[in-house]
Short mmCIF file of C-alpha atoms and ligand atoms in Angstrom, two decimals:
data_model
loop_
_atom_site.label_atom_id
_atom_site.label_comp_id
_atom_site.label_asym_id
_atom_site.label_seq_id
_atom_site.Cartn_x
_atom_site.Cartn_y
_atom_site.Cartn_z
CA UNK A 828 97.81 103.44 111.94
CA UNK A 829 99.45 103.38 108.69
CA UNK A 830 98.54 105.55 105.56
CA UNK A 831 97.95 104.54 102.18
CA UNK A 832 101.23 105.67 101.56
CA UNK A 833 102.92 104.21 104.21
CA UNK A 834 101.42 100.99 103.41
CA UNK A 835 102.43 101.32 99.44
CA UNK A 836 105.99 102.09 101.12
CA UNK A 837 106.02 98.50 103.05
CA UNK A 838 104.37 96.35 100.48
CA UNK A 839 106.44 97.44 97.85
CA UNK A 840 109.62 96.57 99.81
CA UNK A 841 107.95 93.40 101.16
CA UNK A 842 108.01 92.40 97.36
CA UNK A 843 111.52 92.72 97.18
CA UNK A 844 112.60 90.83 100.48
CA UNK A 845 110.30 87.59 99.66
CA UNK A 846 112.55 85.76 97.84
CA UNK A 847 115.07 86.52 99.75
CA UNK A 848 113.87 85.80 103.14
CA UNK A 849 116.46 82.97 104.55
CA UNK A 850 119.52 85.35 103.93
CA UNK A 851 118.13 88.60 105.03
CA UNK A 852 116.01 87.16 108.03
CA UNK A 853 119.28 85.16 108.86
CA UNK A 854 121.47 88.44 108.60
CA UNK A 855 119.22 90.53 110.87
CA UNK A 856 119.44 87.87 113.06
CA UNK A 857 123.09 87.40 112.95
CA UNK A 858 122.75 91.39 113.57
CA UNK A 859 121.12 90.80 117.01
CA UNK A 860 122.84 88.29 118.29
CA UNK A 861 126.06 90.30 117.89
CA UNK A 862 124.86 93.73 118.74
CA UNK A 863 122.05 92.58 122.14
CA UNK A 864 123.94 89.16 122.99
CA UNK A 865 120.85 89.07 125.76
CA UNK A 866 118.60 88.05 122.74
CA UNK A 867 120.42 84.73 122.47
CA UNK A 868 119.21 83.32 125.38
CA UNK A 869 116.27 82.66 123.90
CA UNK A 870 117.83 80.15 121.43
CA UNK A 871 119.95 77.76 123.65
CA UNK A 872 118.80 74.94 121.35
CA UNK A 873 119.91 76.61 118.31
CA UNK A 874 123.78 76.83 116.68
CA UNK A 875 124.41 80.86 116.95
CA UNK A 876 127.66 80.93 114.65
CA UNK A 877 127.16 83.58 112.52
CA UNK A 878 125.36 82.59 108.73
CA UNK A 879 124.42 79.42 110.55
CA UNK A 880 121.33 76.98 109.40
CA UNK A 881 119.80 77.66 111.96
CA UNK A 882 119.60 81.10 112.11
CA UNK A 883 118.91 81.24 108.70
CA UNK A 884 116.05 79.13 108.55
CA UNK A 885 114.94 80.67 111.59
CA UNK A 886 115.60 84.31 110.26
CA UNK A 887 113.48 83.47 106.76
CA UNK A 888 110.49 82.24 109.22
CA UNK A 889 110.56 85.55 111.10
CA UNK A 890 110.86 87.71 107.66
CA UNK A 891 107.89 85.99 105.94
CA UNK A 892 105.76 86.23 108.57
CA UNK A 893 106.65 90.03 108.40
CA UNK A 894 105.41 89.69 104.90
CA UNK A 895 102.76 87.52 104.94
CA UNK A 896 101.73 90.02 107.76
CA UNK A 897 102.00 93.02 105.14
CA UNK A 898 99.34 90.84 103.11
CA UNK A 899 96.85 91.71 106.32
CA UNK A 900 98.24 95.02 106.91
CA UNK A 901 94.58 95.89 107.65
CA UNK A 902 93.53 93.29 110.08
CA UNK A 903 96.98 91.87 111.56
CA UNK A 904 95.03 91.45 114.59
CA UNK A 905 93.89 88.27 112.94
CA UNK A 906 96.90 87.46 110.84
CA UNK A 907 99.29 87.31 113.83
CA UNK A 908 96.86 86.16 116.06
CA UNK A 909 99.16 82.50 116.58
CA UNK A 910 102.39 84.21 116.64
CA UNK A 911 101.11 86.12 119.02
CA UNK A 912 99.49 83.62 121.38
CA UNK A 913 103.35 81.83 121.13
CA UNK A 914 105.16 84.76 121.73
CA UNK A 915 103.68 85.68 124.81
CA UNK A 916 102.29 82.47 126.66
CA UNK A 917 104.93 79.75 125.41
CA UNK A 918 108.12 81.83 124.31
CA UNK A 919 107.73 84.64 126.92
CA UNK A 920 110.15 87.33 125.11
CA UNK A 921 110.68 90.20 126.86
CA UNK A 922 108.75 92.87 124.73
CA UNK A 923 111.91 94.96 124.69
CA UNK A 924 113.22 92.59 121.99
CA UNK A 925 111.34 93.38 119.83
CA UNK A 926 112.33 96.82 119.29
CA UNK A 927 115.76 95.26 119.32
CA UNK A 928 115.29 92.78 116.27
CA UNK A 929 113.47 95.89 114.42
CA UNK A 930 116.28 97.54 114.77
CA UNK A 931 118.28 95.08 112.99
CA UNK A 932 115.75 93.99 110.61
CA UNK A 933 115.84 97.83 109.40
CA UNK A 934 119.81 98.16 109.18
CA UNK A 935 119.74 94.95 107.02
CA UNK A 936 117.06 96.66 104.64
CA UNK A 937 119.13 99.66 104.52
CA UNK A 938 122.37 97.73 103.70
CA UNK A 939 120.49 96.11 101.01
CA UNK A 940 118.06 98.18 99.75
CA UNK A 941 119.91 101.66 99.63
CA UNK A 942 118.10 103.11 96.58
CA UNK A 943 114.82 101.87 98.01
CA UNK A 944 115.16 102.89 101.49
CA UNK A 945 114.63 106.45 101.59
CA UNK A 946 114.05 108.22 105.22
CA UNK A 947 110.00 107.49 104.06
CA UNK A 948 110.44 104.28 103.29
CA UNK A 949 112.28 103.84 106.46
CA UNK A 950 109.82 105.84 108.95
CA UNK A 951 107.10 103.72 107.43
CA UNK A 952 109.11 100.63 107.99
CA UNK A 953 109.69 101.38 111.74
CA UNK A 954 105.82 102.30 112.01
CA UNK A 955 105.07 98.98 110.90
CA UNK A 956 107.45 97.15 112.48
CA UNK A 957 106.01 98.59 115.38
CA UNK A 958 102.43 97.51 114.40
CA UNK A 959 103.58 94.18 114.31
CA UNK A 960 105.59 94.09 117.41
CA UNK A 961 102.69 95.13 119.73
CA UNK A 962 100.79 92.52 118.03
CA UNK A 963 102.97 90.29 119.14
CA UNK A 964 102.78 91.70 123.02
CA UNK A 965 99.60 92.23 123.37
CA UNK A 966 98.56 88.99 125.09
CA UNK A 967 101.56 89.07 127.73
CA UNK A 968 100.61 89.54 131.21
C1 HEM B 1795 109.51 81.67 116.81
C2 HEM B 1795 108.22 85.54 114.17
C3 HEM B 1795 110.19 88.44 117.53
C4 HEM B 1795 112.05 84.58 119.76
C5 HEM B 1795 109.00 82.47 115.80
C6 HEM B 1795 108.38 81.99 114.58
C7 HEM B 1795 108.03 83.07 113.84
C8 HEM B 1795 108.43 84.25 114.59
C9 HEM B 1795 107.35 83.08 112.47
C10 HEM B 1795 108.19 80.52 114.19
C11 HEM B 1795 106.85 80.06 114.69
C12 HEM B 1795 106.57 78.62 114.34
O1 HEM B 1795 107.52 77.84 114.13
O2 HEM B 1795 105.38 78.27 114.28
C13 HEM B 1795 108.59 86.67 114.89
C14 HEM B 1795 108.32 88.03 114.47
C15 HEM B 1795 108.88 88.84 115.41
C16 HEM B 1795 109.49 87.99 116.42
C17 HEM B 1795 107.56 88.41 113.21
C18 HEM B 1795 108.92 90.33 115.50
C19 HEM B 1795 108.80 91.15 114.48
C20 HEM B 1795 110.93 87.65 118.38
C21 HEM B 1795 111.87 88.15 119.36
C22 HEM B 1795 112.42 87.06 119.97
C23 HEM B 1795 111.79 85.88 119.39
C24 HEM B 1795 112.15 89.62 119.61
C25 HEM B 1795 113.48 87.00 121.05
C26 HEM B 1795 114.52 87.78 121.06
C27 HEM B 1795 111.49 83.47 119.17
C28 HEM B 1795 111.81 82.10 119.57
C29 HEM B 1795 111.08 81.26 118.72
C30 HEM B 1795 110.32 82.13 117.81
C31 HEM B 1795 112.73 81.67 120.71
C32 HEM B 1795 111.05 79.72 118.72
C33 HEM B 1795 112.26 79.24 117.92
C34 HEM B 1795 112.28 77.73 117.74
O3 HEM B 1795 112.49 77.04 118.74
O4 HEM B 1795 112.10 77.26 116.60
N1 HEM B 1795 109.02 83.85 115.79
N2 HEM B 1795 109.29 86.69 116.07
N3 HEM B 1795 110.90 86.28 118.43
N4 HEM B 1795 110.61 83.45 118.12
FE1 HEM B 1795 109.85 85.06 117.18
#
């Protein structure tokens, strides 16, 4: 569970990334690809060249759905309740991805956001990230 302050930490961020979604999303993606080449098997129908349309339309999806989560931080039960369902019963990504792509979604935020991204900001970042990731698992098996 978050704090208050934790949560102040990722909304206020969160404001920052939205319009801004398709390059950063697409970055940490490009990010994940190159540093856990497992992760692109999951995307055989996509074009994986780094800065690609695909991955950045696809990396803006996954980054405001982080932020429309942050909107629900409170009851993401609900909020992710689709992307869950997806995740596990259609997509079935092995839930050690998705420590993977928080890993890279946190190293873009840091490249970007240096001032903002303080080791707080960044420990409640991970925290959530988490939140949101076993979301996501929580219907697999
Ligand atoms: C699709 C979010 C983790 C693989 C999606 C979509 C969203 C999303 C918003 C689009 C759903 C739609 O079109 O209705 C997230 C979030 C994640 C996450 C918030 C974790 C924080 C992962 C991981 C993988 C993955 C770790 C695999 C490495 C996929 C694939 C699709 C998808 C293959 C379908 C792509 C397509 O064919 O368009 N995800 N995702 N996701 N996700 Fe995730």
């Amino acid at each position: 569970v978050l704090s208050a302050e934790e949560k102040a930490l990722v909304v206020g961020l969160c404001g920052k990334i939205s319009g801004h979604c398709d390059a950063l999303g697409g970055e940490a993606l490009d990010r994940l690809f190159a540093s856990f080449g497992q992760t692109r098997t999951y995307f055989p129908h996509f074009d994986l060249s780094p800065g690609s349309a695909d991955v950045k339309r696809h990396g803006g999806k996954v980054l405001s759905a982080i932020g429309e989560a942050a909107k629900h931080i409170d009851s993401m039960d609900q909020a992710l309740s689709k992307l869950s369902d997806l995740h596990a019963y259609n997509l079935r990504v092995d839930p050690g991805n998705f420590q993977l792509l928080s890993h890279s979604i946190q190293t873009v935020l840091a490249a970007h956001f240096p001032e903002e991204f303080t080791a707080e900001t960044h420990a409640a970042w991970d925290k959530y990230l988490a939140a949101v990731s076993a979301v996501l698992v929580s219907k697999y098996r």
